[in-house]
Coordinates of C-alpha atoms in Angstrom, one line a residue:
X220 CA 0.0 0.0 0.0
X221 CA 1.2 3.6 -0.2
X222 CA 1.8 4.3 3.4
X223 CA 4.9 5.8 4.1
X224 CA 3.9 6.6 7.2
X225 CA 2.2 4.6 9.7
X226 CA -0.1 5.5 12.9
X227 CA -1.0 4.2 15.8
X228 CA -4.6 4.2 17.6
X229 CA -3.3 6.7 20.0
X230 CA -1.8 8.8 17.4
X231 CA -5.5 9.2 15.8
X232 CA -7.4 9.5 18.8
X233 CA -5.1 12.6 19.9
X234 CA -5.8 14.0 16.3
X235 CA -9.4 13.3 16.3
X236 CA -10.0 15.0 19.6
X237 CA -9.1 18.6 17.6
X238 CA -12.5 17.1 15.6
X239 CA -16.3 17.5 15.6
X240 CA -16.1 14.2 13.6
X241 CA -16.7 11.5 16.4
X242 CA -14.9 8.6 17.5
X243 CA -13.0 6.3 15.1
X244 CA -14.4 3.3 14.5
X245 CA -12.0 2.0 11.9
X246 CA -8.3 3.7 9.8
X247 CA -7.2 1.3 6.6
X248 CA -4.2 1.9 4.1
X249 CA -5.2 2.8 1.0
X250 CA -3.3 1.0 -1.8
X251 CA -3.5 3.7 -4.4
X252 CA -1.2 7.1 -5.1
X253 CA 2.4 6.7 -4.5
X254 CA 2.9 10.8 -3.3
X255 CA 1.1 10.6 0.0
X256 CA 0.0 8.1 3.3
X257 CA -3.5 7.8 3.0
X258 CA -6.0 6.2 4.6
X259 CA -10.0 5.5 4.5
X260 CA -10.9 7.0 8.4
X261 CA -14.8 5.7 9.3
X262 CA -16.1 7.4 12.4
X263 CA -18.9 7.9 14.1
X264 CA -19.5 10.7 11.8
X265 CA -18.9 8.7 8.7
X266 CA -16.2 8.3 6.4
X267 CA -13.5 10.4 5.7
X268 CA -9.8 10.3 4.0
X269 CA -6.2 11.1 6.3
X270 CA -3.6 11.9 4.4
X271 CA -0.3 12.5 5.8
X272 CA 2.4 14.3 3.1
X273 CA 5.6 12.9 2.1
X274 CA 8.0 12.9 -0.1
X275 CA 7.0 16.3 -3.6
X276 CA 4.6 18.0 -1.3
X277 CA 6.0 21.0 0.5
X278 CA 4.8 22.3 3.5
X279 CA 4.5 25.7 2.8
X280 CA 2.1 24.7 -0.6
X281 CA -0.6 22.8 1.8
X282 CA -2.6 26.4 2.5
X283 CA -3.1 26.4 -1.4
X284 CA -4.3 23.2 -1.9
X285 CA -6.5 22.8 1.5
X286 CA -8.0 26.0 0.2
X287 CA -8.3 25.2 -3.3
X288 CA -10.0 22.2 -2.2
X289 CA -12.5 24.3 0.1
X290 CA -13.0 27.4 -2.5
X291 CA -14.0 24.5 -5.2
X292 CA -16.3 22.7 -2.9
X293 CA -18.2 26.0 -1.6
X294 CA -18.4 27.0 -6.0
X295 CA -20.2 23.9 -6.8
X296 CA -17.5 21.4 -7.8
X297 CA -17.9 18.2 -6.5
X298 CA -15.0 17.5 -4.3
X299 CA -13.4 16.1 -0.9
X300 CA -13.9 18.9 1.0
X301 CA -11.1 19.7 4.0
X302 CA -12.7 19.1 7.4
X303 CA -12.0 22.0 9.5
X304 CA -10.9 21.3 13.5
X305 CA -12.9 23.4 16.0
X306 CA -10.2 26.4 15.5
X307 CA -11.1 26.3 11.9
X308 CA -7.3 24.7 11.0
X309 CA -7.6 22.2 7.9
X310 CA -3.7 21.7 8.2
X311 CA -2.3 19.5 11.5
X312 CA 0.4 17.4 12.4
X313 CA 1.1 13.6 13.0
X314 CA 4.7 12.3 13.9
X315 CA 5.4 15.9 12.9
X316 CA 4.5 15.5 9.2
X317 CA 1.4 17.9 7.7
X318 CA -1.7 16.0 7.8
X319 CA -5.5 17.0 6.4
X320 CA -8.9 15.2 6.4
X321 CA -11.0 15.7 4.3
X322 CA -14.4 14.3 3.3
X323 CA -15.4 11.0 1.3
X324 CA -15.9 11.6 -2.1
X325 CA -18.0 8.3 -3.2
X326 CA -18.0 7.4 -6.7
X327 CA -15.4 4.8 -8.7
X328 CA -12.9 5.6 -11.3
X329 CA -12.4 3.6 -14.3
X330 CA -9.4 1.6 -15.7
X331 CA -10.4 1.5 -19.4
X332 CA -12.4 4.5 -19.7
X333 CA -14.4 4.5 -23.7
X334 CA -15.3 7.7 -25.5
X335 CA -18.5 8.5 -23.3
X336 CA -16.3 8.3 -19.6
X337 CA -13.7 10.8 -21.7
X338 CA -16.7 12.9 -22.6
X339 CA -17.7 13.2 -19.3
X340 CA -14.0 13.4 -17.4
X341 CA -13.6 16.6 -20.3
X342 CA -17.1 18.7 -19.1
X343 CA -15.8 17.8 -15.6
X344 CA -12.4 19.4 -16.1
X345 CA -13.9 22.1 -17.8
X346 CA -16.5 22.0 -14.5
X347 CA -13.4 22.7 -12.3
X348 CA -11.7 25.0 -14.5
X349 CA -14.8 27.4 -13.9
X350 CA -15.5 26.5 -10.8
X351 CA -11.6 27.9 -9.3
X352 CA -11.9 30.9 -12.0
X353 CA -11.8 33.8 -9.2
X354 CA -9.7 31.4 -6.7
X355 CA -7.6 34.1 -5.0
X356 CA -4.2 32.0 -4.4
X357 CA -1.4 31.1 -7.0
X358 CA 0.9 28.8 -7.1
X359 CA 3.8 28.2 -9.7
X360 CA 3.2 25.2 -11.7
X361 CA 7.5 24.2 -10.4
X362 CA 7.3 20.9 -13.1
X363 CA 6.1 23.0 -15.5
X364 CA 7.5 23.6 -18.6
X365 CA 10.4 26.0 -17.9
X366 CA 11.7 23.5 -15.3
X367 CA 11.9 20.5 -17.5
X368 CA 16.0 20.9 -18.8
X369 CA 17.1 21.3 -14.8
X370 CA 14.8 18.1 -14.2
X371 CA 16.4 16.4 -16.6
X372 CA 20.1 17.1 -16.6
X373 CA 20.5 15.0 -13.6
X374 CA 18.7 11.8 -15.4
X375 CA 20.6 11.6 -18.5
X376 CA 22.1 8.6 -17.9
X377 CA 19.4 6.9 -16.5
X378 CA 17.2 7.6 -20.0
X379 CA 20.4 6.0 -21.3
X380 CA 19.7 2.8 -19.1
X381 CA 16.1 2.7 -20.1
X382 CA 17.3 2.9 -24.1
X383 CA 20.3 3.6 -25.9
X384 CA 20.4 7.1 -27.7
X385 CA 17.3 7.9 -25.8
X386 CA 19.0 11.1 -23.9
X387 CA 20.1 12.6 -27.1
X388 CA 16.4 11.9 -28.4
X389 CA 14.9 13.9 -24.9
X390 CA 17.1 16.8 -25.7
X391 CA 15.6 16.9 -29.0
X392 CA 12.3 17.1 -27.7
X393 CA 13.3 19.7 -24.9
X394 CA 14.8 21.8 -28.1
X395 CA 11.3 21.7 -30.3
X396 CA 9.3 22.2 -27.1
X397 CA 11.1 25.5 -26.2
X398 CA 11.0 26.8 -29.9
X399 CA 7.1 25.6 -30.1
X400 CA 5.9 26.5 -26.7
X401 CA 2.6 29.0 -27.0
X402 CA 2.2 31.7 -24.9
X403 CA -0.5 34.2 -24.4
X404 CA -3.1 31.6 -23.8
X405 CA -5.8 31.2 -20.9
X406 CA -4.8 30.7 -17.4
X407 CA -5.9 29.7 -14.6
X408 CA -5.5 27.4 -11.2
X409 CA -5.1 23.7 -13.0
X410 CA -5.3 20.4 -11.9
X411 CA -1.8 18.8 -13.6
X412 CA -3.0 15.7 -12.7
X413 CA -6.3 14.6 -13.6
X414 CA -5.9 10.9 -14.8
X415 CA -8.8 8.7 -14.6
X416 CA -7.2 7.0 -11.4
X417 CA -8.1 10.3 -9.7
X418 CA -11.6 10.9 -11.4
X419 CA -14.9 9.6 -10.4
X420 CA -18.0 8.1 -12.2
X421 CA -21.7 6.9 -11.0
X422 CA -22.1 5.1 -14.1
X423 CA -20.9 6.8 -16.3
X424 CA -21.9 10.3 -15.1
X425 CA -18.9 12.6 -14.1
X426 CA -19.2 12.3 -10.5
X427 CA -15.9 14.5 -9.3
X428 CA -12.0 14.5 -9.0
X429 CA -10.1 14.4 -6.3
X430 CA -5.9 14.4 -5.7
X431 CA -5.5 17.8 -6.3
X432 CA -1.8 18.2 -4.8
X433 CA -0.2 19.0 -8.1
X434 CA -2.9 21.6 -8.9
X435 CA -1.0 24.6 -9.6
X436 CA -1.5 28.2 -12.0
X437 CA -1.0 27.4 -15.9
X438 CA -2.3 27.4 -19.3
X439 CA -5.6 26.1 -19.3
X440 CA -5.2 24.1 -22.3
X441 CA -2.3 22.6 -20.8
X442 CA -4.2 20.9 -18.3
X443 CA -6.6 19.4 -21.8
X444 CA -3.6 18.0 -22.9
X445 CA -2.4 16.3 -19.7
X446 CA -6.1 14.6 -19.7
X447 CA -5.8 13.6 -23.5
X448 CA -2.4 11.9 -22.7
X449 CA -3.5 10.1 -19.8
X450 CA -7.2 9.4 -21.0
X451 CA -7.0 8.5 -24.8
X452 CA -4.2 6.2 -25.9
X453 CA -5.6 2.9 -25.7
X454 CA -2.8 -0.5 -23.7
X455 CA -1.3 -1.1 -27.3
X456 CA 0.6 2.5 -27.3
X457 CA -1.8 3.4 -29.9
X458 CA -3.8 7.2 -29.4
X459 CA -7.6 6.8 -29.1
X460 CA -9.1 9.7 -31.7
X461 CA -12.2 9.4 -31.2
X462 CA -12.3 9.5 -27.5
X463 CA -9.7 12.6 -27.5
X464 CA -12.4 14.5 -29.8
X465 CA -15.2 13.2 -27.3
X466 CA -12.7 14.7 -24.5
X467 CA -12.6 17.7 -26.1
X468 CA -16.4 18.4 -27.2
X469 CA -16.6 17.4 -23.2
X470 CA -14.9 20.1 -22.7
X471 CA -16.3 22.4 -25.0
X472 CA -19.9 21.9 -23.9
X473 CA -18.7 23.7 -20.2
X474 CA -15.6 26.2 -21.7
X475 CA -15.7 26.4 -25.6
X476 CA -12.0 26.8 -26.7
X477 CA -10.0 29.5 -28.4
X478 CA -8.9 29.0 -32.0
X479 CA -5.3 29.4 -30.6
X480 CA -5.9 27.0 -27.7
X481 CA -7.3 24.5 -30.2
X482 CA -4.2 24.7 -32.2
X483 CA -1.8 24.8 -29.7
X484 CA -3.4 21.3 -28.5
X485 CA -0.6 19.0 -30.3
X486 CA 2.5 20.8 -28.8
X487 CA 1.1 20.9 -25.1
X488 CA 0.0 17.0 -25.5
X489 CA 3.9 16.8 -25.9
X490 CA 4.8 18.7 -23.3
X491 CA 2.5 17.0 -20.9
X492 CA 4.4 13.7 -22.0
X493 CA 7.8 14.6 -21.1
X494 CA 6.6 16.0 -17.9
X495 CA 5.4 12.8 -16.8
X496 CA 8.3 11.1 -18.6
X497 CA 10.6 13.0 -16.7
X498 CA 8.7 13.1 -13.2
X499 CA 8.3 9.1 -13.4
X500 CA 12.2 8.9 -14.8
X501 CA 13.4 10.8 -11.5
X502 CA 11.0 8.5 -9.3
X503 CA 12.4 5.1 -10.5
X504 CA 13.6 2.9 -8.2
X505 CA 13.7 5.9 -5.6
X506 CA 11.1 5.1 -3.4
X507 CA 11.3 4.6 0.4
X508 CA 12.3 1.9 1.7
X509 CA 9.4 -0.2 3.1
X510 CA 6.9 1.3 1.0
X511 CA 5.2 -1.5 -0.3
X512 CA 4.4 0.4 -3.6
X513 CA 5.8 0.4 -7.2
X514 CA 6.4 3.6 -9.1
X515 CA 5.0 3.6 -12.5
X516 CA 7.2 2.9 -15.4
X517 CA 8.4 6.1 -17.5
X518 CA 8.4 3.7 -20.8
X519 CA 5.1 4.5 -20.8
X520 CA 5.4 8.2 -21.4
X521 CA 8.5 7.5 -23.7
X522 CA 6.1 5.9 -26.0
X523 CA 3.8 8.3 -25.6
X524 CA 6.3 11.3 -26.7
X525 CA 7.7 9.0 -29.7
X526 CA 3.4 9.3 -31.2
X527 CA 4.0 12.8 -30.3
X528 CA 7.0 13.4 -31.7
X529 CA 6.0 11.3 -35.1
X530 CA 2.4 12.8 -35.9
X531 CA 3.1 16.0 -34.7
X532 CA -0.8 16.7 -35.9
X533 CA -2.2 13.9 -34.1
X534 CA -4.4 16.1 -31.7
X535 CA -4.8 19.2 -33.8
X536 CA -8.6 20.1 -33.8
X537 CA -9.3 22.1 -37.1
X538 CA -12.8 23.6 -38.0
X539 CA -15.4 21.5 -38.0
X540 CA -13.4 18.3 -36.3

């Protein structure tokens, strides 16, 4: 499971007695994510997720995501909302780590979503994207785009160990993403990570998002092409069409796109792939020991980028499309 940090029934009893939220009546490990300790808290008061941060978050970031999460929730967007202690603190502290609870979002998200879940997952991102438009906070997207050449300087030789030639290849890429970058497009507070594992349907209505501690200020459009990456390629390595176009109309029917964001589509669909390339890179074989949890392979992104990099129109939307 991905608990880094473990706690006892003392340790949650003290917390809980900050809390209008009942006794505990049970605390399990969940076994997904590979960021955070989380577990499923049920209390007399009903269920709820702990989290405890590790490892990418930083302290000082938790006041934008805790009040991200409760600016969203009081705007409509269906959320975990952060439970509040009787001082009106979201943020606390177990075994001196930042800690949060936050309500149970019910719903389930989908492992092989079709064209009508990426529908849906595109009119919910489009949801949140309108929902935090006014959100008062920022917050530097810091695996952005401009950090990408410091991320990976360190990793060269590990690309080398996944494939031969392959670091000459990712500076390649890095080259045609700074000369292709757009700028001067729509921004806002995004989510950077809204893959289906953090997405949930009732059927297969849009039923909310949650894992929102990569959420960050970018281009809007930047966050559409992080979806289409994670969303429509299909387990052979091959990109889905038809769902990225029902991602898109998705997120049309809530936000209807620019003609510049439309076309910048294809270059930001790249980007997004190297910054999960790189991210996943620089996490492999680095995680804690006793973790029982494996990080997720960057081949997968390396195949992504090579579609990228080969059909460089692959996700342009023209007129009519």
């Amino acid at each position: 499971m991905a608990v880094y940090t473990d706690i006892t029934d003392e340790e949650l009893g003290s917390l809980l007695t900050d809390f209008d939220i009942g006794a505990p009546l049970s605390l399990k490990g969940v076994a997904e994510g590979v960021e955070n300790s989380n577990f499923l808290l049920e209390t007399e008061a009903g269920r709820f997720i702990l989290t405890i941060y590790e490892k990418r978050v930083r302290a000082d970031d938790l006041p934008y995501f805790l009040d991200l999460l409760t600016w969203l929730s009081e705007h409509g967007f269906p959320g975990a909302e952060p439970v509040a202690d009787r001082q009106g603190r979201t943020l606390k502290s177990v075994r001196g780590k930042p800690a949060a609870i936050v309500t149970f979002l019910p719903g389930l998200s989908v492992r092989r979503p079709n064209a009508a879940h990426c529908r849906e997952a595109g009119a919910g991102l489009a949801w949140l994207h309108m929902a935090a438009s006014g959100f008062a906070r920022t917050r530097e997207n810091t695996l952005g785009h401009s950090a990408w050449r410091a991320v990976f300087a360190p990793l060269e030789a590990a690309a080398e160990g996944l494939k031969p030639g392959l670091s000459r290849t990712i500076r390649a890429d890095l080259d045609a993403l700074d000369s292709e970058w757009p700028a001067g497009l729509p921004s806002g507070v995004i989510h950077a990570d809204f893959f289906p594992d953090n997405v949930f349907f009732r059927g297969e209505a849009f039923a909310g998002a949650i894992d929102f501690y990569f959420a960050c200020n970018d281009l809007l459009a930047y966050d559409i092409a992080i979806a289409l990456n994670a969303w429509c390629f299909e387990a052979d390595g091959s990109f889905n069409v038809t769902s990225a176009r029902a991602l898109v109309a998705g997120y049309e029917s809530r936000r209807p796109l620019s003609p510049a964001e439309r076309a910048a589509l294809s270059v930001l669909a790249r980007g997004a792939a190297m910054r999960f390339f790189l991210t996943r890179l620089a996490d492999w074989g680095s995680v804690p020991e006793g973790a029982l949890v494996r990080p997720k392979s960057p081949l997968e992104y390396e195949r992504k980028l090579a579609v990228h990099r080969e059909s460089t129109d692959l996700l342009f939307f023209g007129p009519g499309a």
